[in-house]
Structure formats: C-alpha cells, structure tokens
mmCIF file of C-alpha atoms in Angstrom:
data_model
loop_
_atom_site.group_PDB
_atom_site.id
_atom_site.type_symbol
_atom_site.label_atom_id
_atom_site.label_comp_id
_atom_site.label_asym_id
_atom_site.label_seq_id
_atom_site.Cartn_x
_atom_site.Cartn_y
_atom_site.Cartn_z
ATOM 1 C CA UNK A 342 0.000 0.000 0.000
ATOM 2 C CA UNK A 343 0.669 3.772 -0.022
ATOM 3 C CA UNK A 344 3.217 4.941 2.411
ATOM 4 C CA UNK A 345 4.887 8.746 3.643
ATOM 5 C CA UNK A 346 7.838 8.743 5.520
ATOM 6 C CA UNK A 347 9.008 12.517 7.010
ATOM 7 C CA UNK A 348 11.442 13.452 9.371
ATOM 8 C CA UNK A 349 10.612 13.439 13.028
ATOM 9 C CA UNK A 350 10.640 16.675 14.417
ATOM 10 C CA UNK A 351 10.660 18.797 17.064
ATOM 11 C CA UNK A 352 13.130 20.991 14.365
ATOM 12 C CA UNK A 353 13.875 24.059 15.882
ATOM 13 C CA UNK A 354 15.255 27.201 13.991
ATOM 14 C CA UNK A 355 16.556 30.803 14.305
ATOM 15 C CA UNK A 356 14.197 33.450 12.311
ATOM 16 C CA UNK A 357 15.771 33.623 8.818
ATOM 17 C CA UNK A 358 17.496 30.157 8.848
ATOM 18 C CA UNK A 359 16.784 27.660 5.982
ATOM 19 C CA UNK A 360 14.520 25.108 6.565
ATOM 20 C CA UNK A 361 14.008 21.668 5.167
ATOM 21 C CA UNK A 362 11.950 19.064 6.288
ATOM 22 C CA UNK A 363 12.360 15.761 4.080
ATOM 23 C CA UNK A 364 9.283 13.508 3.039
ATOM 24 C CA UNK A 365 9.954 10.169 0.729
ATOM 25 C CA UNK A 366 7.350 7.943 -0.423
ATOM 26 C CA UNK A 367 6.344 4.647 -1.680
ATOM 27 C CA UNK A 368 3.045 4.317 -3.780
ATOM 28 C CA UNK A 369 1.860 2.646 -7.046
ATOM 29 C CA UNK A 370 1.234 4.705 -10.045
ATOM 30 C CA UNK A 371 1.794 8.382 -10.185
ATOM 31 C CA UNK A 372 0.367 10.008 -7.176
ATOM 32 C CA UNK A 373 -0.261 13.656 -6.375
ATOM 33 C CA UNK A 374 1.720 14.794 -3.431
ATOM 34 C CA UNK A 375 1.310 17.306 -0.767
ATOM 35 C CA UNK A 376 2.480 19.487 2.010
ATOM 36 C CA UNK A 377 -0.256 20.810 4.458
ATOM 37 C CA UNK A 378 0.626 22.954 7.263
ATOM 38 C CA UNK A 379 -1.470 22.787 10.710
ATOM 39 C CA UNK A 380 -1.171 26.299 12.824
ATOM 40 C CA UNK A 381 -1.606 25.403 16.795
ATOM 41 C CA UNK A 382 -5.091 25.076 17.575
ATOM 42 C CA UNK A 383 -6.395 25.271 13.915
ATOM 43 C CA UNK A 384 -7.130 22.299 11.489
ATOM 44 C CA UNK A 385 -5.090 21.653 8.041
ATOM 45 C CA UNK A 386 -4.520 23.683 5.614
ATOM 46 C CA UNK A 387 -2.839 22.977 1.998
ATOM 47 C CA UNK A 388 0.229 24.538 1.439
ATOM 48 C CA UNK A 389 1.238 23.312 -2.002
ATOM 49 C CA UNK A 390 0.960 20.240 -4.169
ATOM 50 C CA UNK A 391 2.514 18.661 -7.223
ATOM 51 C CA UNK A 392 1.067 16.554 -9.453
ATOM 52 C CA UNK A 393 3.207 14.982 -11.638
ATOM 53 C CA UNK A 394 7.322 14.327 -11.374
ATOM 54 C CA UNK A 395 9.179 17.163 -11.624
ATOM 55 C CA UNK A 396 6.780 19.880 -10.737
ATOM 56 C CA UNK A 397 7.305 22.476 -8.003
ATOM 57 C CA UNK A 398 5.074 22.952 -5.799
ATOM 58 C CA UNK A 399 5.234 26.749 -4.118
ATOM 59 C CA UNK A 400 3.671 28.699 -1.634
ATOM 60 C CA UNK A 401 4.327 31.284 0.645
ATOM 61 C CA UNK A 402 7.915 31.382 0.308
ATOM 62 C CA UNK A 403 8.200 27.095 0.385
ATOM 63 C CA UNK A 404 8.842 24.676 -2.213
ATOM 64 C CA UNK A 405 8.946 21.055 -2.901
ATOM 65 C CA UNK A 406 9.693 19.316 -5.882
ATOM 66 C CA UNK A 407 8.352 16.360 -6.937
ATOM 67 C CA UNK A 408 11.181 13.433 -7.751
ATOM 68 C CA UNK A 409 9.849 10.765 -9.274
ATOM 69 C CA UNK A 410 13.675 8.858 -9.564
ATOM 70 C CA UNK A 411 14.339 9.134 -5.167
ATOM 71 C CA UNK A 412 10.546 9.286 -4.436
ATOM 72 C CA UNK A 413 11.200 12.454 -2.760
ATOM 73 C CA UNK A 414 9.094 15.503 -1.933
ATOM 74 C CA UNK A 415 10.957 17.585 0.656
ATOM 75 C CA UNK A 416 9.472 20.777 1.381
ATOM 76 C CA UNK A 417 11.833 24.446 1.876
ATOM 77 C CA UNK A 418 11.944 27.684 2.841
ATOM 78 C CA UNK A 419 14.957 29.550 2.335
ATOM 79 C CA UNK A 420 14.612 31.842 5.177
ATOM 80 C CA UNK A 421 11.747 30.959 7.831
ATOM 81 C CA UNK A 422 9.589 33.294 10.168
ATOM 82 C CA UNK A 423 8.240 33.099 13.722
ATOM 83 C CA UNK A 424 4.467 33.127 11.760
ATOM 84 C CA UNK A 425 6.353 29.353 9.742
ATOM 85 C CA UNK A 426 5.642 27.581 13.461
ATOM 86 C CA UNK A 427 3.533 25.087 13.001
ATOM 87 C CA UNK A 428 3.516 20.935 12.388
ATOM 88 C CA UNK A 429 3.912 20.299 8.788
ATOM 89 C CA UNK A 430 2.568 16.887 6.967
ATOM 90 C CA UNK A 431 3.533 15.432 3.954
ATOM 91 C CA UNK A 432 1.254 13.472 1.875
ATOM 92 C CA UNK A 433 0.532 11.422 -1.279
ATOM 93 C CA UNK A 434 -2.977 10.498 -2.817
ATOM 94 C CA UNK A 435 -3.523 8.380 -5.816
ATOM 95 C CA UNK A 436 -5.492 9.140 -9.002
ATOM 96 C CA UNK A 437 -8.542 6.908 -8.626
ATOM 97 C CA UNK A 438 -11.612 9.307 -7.574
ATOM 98 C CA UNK A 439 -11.877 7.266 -4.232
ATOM 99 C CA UNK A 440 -8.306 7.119 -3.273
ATOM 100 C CA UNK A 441 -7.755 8.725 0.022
ATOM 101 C CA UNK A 442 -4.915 11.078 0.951
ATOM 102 C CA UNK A 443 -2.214 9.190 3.296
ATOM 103 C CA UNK A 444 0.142 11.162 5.641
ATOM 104 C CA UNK A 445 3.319 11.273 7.208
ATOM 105 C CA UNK A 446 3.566 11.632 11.111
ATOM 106 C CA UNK A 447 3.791 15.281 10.529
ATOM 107 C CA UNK A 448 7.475 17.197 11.583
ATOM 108 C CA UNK A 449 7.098 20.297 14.247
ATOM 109 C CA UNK A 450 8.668 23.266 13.437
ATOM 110 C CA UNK A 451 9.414 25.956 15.952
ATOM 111 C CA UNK A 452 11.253 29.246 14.882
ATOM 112 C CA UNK A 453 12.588 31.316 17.732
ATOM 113 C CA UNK A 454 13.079 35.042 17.036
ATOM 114 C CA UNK B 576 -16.790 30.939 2.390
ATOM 115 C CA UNK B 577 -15.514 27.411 1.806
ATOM 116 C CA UNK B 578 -16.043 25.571 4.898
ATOM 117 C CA UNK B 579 -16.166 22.329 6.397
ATOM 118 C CA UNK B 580 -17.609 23.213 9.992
ATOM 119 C CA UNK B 581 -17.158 20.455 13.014
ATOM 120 C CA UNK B 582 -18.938 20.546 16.478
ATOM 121 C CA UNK B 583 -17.551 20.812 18.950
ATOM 122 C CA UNK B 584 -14.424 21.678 19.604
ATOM 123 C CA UNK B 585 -13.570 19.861 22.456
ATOM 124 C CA UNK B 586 -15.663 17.004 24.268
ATOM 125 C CA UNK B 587 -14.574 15.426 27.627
ATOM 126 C CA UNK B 588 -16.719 12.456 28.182
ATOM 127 C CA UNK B 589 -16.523 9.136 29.821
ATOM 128 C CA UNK B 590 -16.119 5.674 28.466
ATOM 129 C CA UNK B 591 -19.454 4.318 27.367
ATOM 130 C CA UNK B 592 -21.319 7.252 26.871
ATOM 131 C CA UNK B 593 -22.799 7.797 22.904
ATOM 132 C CA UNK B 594 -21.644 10.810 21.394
ATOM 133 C CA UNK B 595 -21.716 11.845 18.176
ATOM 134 C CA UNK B 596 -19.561 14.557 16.391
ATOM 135 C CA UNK B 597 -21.150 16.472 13.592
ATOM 136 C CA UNK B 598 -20.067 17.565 10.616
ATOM 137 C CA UNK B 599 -21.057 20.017 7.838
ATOM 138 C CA UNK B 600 -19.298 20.829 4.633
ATOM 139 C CA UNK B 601 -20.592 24.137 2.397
ATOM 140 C CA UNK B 602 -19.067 23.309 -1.321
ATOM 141 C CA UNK B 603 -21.448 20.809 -2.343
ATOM 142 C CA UNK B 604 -18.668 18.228 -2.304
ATOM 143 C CA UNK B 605 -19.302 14.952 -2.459
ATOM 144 C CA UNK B 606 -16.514 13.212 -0.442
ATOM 145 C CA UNK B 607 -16.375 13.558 2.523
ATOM 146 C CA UNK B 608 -13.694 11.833 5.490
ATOM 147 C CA UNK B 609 -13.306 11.375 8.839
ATOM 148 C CA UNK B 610 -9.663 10.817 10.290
ATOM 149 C CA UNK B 611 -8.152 10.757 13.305
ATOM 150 C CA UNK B 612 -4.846 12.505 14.261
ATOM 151 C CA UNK B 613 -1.736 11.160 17.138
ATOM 152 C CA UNK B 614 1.048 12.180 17.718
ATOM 153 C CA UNK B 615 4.017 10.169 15.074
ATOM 154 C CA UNK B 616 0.982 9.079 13.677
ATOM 155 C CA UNK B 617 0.026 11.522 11.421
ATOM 156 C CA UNK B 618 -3.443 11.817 10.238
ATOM 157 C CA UNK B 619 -5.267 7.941 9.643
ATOM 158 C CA UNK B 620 -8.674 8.008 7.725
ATOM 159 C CA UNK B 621 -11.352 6.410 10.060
ATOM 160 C CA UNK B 622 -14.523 6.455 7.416
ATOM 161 C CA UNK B 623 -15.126 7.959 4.461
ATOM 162 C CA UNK B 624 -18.324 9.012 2.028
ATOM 163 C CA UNK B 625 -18.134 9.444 -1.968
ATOM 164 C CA UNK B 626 -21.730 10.265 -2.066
ATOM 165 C CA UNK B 627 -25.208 10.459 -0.280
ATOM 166 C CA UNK B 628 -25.824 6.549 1.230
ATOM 167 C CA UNK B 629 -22.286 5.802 0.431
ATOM 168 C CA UNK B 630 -19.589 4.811 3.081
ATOM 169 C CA UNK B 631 -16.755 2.990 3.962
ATOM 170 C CA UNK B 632 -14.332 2.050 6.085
ATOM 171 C CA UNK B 633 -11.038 3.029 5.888
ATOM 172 C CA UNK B 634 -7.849 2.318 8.423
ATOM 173 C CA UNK B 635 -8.669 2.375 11.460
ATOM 174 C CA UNK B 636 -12.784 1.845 11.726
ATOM 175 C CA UNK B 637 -13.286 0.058 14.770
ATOM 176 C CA UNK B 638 -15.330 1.337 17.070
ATOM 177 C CA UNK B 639 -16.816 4.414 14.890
ATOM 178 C CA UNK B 640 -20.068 4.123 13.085
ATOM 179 C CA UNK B 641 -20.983 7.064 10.377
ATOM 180 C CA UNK B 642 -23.475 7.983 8.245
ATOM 181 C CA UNK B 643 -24.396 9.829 4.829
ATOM 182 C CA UNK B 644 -27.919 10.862 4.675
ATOM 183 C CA UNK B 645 -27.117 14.652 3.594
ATOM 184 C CA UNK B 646 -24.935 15.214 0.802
ATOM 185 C CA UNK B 647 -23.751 18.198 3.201
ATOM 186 C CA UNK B 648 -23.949 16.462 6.335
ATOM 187 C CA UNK B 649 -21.459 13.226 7.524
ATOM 188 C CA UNK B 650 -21.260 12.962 11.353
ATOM 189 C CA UNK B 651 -19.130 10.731 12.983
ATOM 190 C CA UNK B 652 -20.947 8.338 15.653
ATOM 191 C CA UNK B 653 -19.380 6.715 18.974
ATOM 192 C CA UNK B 654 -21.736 4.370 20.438
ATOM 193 C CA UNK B 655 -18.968 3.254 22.775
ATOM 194 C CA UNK B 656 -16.422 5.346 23.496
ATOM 195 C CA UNK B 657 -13.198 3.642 24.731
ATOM 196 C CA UNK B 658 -10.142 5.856 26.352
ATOM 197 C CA UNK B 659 -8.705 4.721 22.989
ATOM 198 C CA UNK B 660 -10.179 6.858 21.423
ATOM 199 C CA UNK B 661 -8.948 10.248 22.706
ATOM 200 C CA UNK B 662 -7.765 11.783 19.689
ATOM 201 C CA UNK B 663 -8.084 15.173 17.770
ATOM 202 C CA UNK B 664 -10.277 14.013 15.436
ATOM 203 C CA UNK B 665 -10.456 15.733 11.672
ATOM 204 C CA UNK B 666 -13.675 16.206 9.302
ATOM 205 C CA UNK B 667 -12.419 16.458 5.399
ATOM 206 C CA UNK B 668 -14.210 17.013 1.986
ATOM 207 C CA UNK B 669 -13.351 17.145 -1.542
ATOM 208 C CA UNK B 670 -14.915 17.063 -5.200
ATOM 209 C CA UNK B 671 -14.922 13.207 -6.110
ATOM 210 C CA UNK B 672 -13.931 13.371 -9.450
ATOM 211 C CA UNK B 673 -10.724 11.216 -10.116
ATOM 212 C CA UNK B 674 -7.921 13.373 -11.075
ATOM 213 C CA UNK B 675 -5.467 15.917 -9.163
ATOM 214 C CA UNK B 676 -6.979 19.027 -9.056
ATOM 215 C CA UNK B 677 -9.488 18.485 -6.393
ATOM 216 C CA UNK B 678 -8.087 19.630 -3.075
ATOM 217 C CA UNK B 679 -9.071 18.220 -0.137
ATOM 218 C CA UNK B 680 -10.292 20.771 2.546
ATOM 219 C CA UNK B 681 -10.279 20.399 6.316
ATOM 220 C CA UNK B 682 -12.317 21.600 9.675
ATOM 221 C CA UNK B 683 -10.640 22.948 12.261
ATOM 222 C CA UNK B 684 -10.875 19.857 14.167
ATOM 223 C CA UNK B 685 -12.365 17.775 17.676
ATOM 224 C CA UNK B 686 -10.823 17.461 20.443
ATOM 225 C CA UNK B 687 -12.148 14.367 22.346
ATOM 226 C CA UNK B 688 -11.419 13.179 25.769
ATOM 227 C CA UNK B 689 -12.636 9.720 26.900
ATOM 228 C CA UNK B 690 -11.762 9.355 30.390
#
C-alpha cells in the first residue's frame, strides 16, 4: 500500500534560517503529493501540491519538488519566520476518484526570534 | 466561504457514553472523510463518504459508526467510546472526481477526551 515517511521533528530554527523538512514515499502509479501545514489550535490547511514528477510545488515562500527517480518531496523555505511555526505533513494520494490522501507523522517546526 | 464546519471543539466524556460529532461541509462536495490525528501518527482516515448513502471504512474503523444521509452532512458516531479513542479528530471534503486538481479541505478539528 501507499506509504509517507518525514522526518521526526521537534526541528527548531533561528528566524531567517533555511529550513528543510524531508518527506519520501512509496506508492503505485503516479500520485499527487502534498504538504499541508497545521497552525496550533487550527485544522489543516494545503500549502502546495505537485502533481506529476518534476513539478514544483510553491507557496508562501516554500517549495517542494516532486522526484519521481528518489521518491522524494521535501518541502523548503529559504529563510523561515516566527508566523512558519507550526507541524507540517507530507502526503501522497492516488489518481482513482476514491483514493484517500495518506500522511506522514507530521514534523514540528518551531522558529525562535 | 468554503467551509467544512465540526462541532464541537472539544468534548470530555466518559467511556461508554454515545456521542456523536457532527459535521457540515458548504461546497457541495461529495466526499467527505473522517480521520483521526496522534502524535508520530500523522493523520489515519477512520470512514469515508463518496456520495449520499455511500460509506466505507477506511484504516482504522473500529469502534466508529458514520453515516451519509445529507450530501452536506457526515457525522461521525461513537456508540462506545473507549479511552482509545482520545484523539483530535479531523472532518475532510473534496470534489470526487478522479484526477489531481481536487483539493481536499479540512475543519478545524475535535478534540475528544474519553476518560
């Protein structure tokens, strides 16, 4: 079955450091993939998606790209804010209308002024 | 506003005692998903709906009932509740159609207690 592996957080930063979080994958077929972020205290939110290999993804100052060759979809921000705090999720859905969207464990990010 | 509204919030009960979380979605979708989030867990889809009368389990079902009689409408139903089953617990819906451009929206969440 489907499967998203991230990196276990907590990851703690300075404001303006660089900030990657990886996510890999195993699925069948070409799945979409996505990042949504959850704020504390709110629900999920998307925060950018790719759906085929090789597209970027972007939003709000992050990318991923989707690699197809390392099943890889790891998510950056070249220079982070105290507002990027938040637990991030990766996650993959397939193409069939019923296929459901599977997660990774999530990674916490905390940015310290 | 696109919404998919859940009540409540929070919900402290004790083991045994039905509850039932509702929860409403305002886009016409017709998928709609129930999951459950832990901590290292991630998120784990507990039910879902593709349409009106149309459910199914998916990973982690036991001990949740739903049902679809609203296409707006899926509330998730705990005759039972177990300490278990303390969670923050996620309503989702989407457009069914297969393909990639249907994003999958999400309510702000439950936070349930079963002591």
């Amino acid at each position: 079955g489907n499967s998203v592996t991230q990196m276990e957080g907590p990851v703690t930063l300075s404001e303006e450091a660089f900030l990657t979080i990886n996510c890999t994958y195993t699925a069948t077929g070409y799945p979409s993939l996505f990042w949504y972020v959850q704020y504390p205290g709110e629900g999920l939110q998307l925060l950018l998606k790719a759906t085929k290999a090789d597209d970027k993804g972007s939003n709000k100052g992050f990318e991923a790209t989707y690699r197809k060759e390392t099943t890889s979809f790891h998510l950056e921000k070249g220079s982070v804010q105290v507002s990027d705090s938040a637990v991030y999720f990766c996650a993959l859905r397939g193409r069939a209308a019923g296929n459901k969207l599977t997660f990774g464990g999530g990674t916490r990010v905390l940015v310290k002024p | 506003e696109a919404q998919v509204t859940q009540n409540p919030r929070y919900l402290i009960t004790v083991t045994g005692k039905k509850l039932t979380v509702t929860c409403s979605q305002n886009m016409n979708h017709e998928y709609m998903s129930w999951y459950r989030q832990d901590p290292g867990l991630g998120l784990r889809q507990i039910y879902y709906s593709m349409n009106v009368e149309v459910t199914d389990k998916g990973d982690v079902p036991e001990g949740y009932k739903v049902s679809r009689k609203e296409k707006r409408n899926f509330p998730l139903i705990l005759e039972s509740p177990s300490p278990n089953q303390t969670s923050l617990y996620f309503c989702a819906s989407r457009e069914t159609q297969s393909g990639t451009k249907n994003i999958q929206y999400f309510g702000a969440g439950t936070r349930l207690s079963v002591l």
